[in-house]
Coordinates of C-alpha atoms in Angstrom, one line a residue:
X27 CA -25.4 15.3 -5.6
X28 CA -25.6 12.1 -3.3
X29 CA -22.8 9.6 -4.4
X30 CA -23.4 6.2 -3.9
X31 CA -20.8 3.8 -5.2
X32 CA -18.7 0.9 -4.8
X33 CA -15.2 0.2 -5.2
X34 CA -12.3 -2.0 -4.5
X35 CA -8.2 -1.6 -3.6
X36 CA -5.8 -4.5 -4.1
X37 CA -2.1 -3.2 -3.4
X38 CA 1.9 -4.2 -4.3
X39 CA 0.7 -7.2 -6.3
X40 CA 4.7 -7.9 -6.9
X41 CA 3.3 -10.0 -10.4
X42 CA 6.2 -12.1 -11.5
X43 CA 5.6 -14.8 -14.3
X44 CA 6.7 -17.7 -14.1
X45 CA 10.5 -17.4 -15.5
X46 CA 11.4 -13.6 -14.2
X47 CA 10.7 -15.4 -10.7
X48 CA 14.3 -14.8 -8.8
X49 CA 15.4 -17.6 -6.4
X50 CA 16.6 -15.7 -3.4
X51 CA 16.4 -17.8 0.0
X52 CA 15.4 -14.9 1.8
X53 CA 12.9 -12.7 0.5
X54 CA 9.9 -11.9 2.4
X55 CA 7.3 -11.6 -1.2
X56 CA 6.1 -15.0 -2.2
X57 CA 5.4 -13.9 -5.6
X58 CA 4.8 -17.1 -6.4
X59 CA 1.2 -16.6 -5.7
X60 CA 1.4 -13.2 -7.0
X61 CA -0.4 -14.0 -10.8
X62 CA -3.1 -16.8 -9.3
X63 CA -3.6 -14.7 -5.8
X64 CA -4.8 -11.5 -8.7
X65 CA -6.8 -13.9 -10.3
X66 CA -9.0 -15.0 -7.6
X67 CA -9.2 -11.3 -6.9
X68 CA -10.6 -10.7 -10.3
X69 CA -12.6 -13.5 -10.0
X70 CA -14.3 -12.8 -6.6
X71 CA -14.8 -9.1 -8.2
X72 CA -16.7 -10.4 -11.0
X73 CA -19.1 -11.2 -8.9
X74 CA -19.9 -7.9 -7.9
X75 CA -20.8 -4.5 -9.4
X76 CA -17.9 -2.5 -8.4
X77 CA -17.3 0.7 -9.9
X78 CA -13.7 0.9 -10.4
X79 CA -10.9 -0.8 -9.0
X80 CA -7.6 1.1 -7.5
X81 CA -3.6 -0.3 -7.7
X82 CA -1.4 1.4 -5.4
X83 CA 1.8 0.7 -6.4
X84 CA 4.2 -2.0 -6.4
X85 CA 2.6 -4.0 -9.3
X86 CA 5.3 -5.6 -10.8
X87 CA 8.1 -8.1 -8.8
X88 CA 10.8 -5.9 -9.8
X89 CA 9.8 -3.6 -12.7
X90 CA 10.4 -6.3 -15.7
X91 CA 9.6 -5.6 -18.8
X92 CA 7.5 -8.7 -18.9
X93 CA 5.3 -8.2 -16.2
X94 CA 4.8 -4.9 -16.6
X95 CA 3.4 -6.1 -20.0
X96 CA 1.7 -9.0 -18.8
X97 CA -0.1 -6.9 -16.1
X98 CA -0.9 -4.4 -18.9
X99 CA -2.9 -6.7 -20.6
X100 CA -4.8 -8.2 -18.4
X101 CA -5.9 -4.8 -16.8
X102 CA -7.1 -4.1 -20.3
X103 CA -9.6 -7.3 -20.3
X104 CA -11.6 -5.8 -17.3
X105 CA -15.1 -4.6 -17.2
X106 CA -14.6 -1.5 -15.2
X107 CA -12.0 1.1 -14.7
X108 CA -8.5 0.7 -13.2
X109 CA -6.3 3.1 -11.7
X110 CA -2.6 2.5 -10.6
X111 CA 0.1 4.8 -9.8
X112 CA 4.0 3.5 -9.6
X113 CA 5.5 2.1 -6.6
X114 CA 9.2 1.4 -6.0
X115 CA 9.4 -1.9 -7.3
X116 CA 8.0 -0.3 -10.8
X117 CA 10.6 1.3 -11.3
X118 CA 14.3 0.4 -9.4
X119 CA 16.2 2.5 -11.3
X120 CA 15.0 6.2 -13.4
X121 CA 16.7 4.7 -16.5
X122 CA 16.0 1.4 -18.6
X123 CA 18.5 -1.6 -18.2
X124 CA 18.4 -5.0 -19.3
X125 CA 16.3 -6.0 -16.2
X126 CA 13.7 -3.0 -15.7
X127 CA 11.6 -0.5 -17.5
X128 CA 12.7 3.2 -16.6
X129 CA 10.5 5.8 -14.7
X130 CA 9.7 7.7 -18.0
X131 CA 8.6 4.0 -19.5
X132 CA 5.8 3.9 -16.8
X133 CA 2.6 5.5 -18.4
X134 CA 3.2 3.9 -21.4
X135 CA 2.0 0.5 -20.1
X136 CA -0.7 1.8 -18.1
X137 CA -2.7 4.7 -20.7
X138 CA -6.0 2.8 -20.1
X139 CA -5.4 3.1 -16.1
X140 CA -5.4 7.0 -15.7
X141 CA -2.0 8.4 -17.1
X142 CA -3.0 10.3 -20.3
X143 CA 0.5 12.6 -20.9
X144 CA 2.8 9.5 -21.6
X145 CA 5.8 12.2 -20.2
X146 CA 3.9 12.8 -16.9
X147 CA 4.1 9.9 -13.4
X148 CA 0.8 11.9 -12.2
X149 CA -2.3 12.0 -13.2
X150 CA -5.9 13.8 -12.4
X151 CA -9.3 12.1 -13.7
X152 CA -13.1 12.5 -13.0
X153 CA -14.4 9.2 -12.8
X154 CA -17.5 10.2 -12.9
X155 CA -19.5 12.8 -12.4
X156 CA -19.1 14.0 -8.7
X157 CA -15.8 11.5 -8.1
X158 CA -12.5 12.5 -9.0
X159 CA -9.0 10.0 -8.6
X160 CA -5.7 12.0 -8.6
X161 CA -3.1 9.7 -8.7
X162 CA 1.0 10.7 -7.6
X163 CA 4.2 9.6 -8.4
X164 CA 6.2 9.6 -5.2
X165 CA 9.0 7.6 -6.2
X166 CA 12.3 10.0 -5.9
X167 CA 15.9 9.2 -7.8
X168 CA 19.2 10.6 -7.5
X169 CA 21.6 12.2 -9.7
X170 CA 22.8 9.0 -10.9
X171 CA 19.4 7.3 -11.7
X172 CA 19.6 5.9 -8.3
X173 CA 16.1 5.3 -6.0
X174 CA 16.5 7.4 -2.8
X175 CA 15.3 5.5 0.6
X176 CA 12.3 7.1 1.6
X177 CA 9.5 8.6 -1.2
X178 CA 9.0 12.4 -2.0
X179 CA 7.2 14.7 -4.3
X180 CA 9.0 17.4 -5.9
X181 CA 7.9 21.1 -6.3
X182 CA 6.5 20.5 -10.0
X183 CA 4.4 17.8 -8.8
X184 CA 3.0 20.0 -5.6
X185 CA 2.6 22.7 -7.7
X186 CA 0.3 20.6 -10.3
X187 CA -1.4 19.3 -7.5
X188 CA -2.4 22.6 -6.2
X189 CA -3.8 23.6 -9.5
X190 CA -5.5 20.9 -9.9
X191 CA -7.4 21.4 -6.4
X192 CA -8.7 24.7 -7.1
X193 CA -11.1 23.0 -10.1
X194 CA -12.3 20.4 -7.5
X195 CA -14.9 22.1 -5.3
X196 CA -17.4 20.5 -5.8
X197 CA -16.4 16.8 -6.0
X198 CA -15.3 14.0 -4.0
X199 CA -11.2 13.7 -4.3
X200 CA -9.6 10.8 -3.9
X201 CA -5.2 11.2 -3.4
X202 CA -3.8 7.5 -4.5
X203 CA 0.5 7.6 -4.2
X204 CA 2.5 3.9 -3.0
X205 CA 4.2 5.9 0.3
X206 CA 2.4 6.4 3.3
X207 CA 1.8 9.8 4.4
X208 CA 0.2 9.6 8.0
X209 CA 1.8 7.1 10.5
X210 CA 0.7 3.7 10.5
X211 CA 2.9 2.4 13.2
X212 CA 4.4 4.2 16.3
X213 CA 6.6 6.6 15.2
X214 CA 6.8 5.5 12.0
X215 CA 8.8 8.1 10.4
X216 CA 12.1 8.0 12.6
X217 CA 11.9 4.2 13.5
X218 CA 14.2 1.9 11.5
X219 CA 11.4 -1.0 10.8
X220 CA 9.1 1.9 9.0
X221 CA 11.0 5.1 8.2
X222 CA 11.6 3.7 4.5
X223 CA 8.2 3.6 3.9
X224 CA 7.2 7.4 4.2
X225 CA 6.8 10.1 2.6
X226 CA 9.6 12.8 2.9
X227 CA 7.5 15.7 2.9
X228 CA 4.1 14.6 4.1
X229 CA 3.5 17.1 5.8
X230 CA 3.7 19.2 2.5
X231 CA 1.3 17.1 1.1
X232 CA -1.3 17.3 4.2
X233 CA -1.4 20.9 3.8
X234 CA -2.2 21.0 0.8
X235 CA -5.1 18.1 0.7
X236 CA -6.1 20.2 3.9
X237 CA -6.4 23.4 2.2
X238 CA -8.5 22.1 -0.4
X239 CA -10.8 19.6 2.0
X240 CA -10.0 16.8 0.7
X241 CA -10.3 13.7 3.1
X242 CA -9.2 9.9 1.6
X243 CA -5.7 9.4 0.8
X244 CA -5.1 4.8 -0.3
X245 CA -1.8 4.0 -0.2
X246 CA 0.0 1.0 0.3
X247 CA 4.1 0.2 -0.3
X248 CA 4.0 -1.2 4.0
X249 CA 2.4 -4.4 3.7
X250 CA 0.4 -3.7 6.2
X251 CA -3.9 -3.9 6.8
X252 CA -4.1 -0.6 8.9
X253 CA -6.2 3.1 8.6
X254 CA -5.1 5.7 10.1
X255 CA -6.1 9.3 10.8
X256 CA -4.6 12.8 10.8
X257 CA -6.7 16.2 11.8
X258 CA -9.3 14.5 9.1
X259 CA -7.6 13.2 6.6
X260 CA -7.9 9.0 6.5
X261 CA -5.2 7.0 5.2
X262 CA -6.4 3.9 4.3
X263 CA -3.3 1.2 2.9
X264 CA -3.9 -1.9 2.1
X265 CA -1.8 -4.9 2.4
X266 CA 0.1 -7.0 -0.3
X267 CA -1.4 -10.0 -2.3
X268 CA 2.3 -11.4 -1.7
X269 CA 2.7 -11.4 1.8
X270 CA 0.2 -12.6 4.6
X271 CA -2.6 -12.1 5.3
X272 CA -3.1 -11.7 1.0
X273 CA -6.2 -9.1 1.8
X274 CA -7.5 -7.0 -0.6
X275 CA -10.8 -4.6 -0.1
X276 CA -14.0 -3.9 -0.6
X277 CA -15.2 -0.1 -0.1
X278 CA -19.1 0.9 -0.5
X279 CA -19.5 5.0 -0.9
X280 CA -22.4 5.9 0.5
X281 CA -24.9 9.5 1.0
X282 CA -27.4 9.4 3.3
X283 CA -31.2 11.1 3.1
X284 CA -29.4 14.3 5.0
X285 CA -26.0 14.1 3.5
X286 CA -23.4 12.4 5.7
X287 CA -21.0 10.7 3.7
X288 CA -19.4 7.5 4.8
X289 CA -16.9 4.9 4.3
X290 CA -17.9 1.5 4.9
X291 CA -14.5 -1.0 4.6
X292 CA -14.5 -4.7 4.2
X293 CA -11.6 -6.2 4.0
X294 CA -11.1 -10.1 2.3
X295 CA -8.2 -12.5 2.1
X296 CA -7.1 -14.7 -0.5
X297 CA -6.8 -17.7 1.9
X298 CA -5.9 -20.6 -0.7
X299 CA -4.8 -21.8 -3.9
X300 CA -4.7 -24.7 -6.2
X301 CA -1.0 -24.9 -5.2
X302 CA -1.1 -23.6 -1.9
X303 CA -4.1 -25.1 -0.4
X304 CA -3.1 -23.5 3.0
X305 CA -1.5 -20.4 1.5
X306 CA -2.5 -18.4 5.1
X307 CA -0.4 -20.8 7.4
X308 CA 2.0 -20.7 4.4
X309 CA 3.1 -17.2 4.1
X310 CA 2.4 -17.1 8.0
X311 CA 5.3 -19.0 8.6
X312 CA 7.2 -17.4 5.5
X313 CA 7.8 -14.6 7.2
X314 CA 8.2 -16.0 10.7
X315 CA 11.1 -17.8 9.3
X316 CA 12.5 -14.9 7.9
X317 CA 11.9 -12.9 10.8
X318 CA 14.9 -13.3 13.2
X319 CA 17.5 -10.6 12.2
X320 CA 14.6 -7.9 11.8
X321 CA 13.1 -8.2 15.6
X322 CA 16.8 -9.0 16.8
X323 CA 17.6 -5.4 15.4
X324 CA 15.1 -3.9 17.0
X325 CA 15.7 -5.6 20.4
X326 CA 19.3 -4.2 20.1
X327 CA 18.6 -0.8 18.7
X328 CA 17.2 2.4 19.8
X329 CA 14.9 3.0 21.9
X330 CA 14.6 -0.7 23.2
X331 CA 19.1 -1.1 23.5
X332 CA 19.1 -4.5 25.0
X333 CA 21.9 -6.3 24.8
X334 CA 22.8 -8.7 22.0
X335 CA 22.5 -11.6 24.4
X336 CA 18.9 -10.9 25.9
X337 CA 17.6 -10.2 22.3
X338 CA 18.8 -13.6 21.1
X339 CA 16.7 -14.7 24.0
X340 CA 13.6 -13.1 23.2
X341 CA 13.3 -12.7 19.0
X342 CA 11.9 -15.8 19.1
X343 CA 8.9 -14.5 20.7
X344 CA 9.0 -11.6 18.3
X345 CA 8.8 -14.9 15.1
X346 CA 5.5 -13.8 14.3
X347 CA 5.3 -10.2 15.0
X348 CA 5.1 -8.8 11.8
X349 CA 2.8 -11.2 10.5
X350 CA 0.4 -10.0 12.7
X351 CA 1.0 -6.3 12.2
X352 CA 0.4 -7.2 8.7
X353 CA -2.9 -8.5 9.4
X354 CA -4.5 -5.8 11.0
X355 CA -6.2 -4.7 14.4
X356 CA -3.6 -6.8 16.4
X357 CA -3.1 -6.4 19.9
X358 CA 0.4 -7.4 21.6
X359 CA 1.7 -8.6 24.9
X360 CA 4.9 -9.6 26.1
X361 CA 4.9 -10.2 30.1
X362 CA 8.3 -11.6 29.9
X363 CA 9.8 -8.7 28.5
X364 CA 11.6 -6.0 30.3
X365 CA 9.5 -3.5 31.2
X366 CA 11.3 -0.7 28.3
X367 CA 11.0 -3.6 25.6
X368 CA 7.3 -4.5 26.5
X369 CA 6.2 -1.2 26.5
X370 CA 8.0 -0.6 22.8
X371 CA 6.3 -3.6 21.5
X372 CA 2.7 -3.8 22.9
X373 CA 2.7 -0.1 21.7
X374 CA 1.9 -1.8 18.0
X375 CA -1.2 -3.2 19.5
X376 CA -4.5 -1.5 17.5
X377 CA -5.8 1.0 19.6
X378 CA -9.2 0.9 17.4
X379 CA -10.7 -2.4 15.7
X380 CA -11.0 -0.9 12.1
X381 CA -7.9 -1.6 10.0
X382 CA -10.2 -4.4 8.3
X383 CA -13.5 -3.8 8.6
X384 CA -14.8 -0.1 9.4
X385 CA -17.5 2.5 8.4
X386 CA -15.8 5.6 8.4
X387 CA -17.8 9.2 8.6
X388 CA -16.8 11.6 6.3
X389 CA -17.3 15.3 8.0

């Protein structure tokens, strides 16, 4: 069967209405923008025959109630399908409180977006004929109710996930989960600026897409515009709509007259607003000026080490560092660091242009 179709991914769209919006002086999501950012999303989609549309995670600010039910709704309104898995703003804590819905609470809201067991976070569905979406739960909880650090899948959801694959021969398989499973910056999984954002047992997971041939996995949970690779598996995660650069993507499936599948990526940005009429230098500098105790903690810890003294000195160079990681396809340099510190940084320069815009060959 040749596929040809078109999709698109918008990820952690943090929506906050108006009176759940917390005043905290320094966090990084300016969900602010989050509800009129979606809508000139939706809008811009309108104007184009798209298939489907995929959520990875992080949909709501915190996991309100109200958002949850406000997103619920309008998902409802649209023309075309709408897949979304939970992300770790979903759900803070496994159990309901006066401020969050509880893990078990999650399919409820979203039954039109993939979940059909109401007592299941995973789901599997064909979306059509040839095309099939699994979508994972990879949020992980303590004893108490508590959210661990890093995301995880346990054995019940492997397990289902392996039985699923043995039905899916013949079709096109698409993973969706919020945590990233392949690196997407330099030793991602051990450093502290990324380690938080992985999954504990990727490598679990790999296998097992492996095994089965299965080659897309679309994350998101970092923030960050990148697509990365591992022994043929792409990872493609898309950054927020509440942090710079505010990109979401565009994704045409195509099959050519002798078979090759590919990829081709566009990625957009929502670069204004009624109120924010320069929302890109905006949340730009929102996150340079919250920058300053993140890069001075990497300046001071492992494997950089320099002393507090010498990183006060250069974090202001650093002011706009992860703004630009966030972007996509960046490329670094930093001749006036030592020679240890530049080599750390300039290390999170893009080896390969195609974190934004690619065509990707599916073997």
């Amino acid at each position: 069967m040749a596929l040809n179709f078109r999709f698109a991914i918008a990820s952690d769209l943090h929506i906050a209405v108006p009176n759940t919006i917390a005043e905290q002086a320094h966090r990084f999501h300016l969900v602010e923008v989050s509800i009129p950012a979606f809508e000139v999303v939706l809008e811009n989609l309108s104007k184009l025959d798209i298939d489907f549309l995929l959520l990875p995670g992080d949909l709501t600010q915190d996991g309100e109630l109200e958002n949850h039910t406000w997103l619920s709704k309008k998902l409802a309104t649209l023309p075309y399908p709408v897949y979304v898995v939970p992300g770790n703003h979903d759900v803070p804590t496994k159990f309901t409180n006066d401020y969050s819905i509880g893990l078990a609470d999650f399919p409820s809201y979203y039954h039109h977006c993939g979940f059909d067991y109401e007592e299941r976070l995973y789901y599997t569905k064909q979306i059509f004929p040839g095309v099939r979406i699994i979508g994972l739960n990879s949020n992980q909880f303590d004893g108490s109710g508590k959210q661990e650090y890093t995301g995880g899948l346990e054995a019940e959801q492997l397990d289902w996930l392996k039985q699923v694959l043995t039905t899916t021969k013949e079709e096109l398989v698409m993973v969706m989960l919020h945590h990233n499973v392949i690196e997407h910056l330099p030793d991602q999984s051990h450093n502290s600026l990324g380690r938080r954002y992985m999954l504990e047992n990727r490598f679990a997971l790999l296998d097992i897409l492996q095994s089965a041939g299965v080659k897309l996995i679309f994350t998101g949970h970092l923030h960050v515009q990148d697509i990365a690779e591992y022994q043929g598996i792409y990872e493609i995660t898309t950054g927020s709509l509440v942090t710079y650069p505010h990109p979401y993507r565009i994704i045409n499936f195509t099959t050519d007259s002798s078979g090759q599948q590919s990829l081709k990526i566009e990625s957009h940005r929502v670069n204004s607003l009624p109120n924010f009429p320069t929302l890109s230098d905006v949340s730009r500098n929102w996150l340079g000026d919250r920058s300053f105790r993140f890069m001075f903690k990497l300046l001071t810890n492992p494997p950089v080490n320099l002393s507090p003294e010498i990183a006060e000195k250069l974090a202001p160079s650093l002011r706009y560092f992860w703004a630009d990681i966030a972007g996509g396809d960046a490329v670094f340099n930093f001749p006036e660091f030592p020679p240890h510190a530049r080599q750390y940084f300039e290390s999170f320069s893009a080896t390969n242009s195609i974190d934004n815009n690619a065509t990707l060959l599916l073997q």
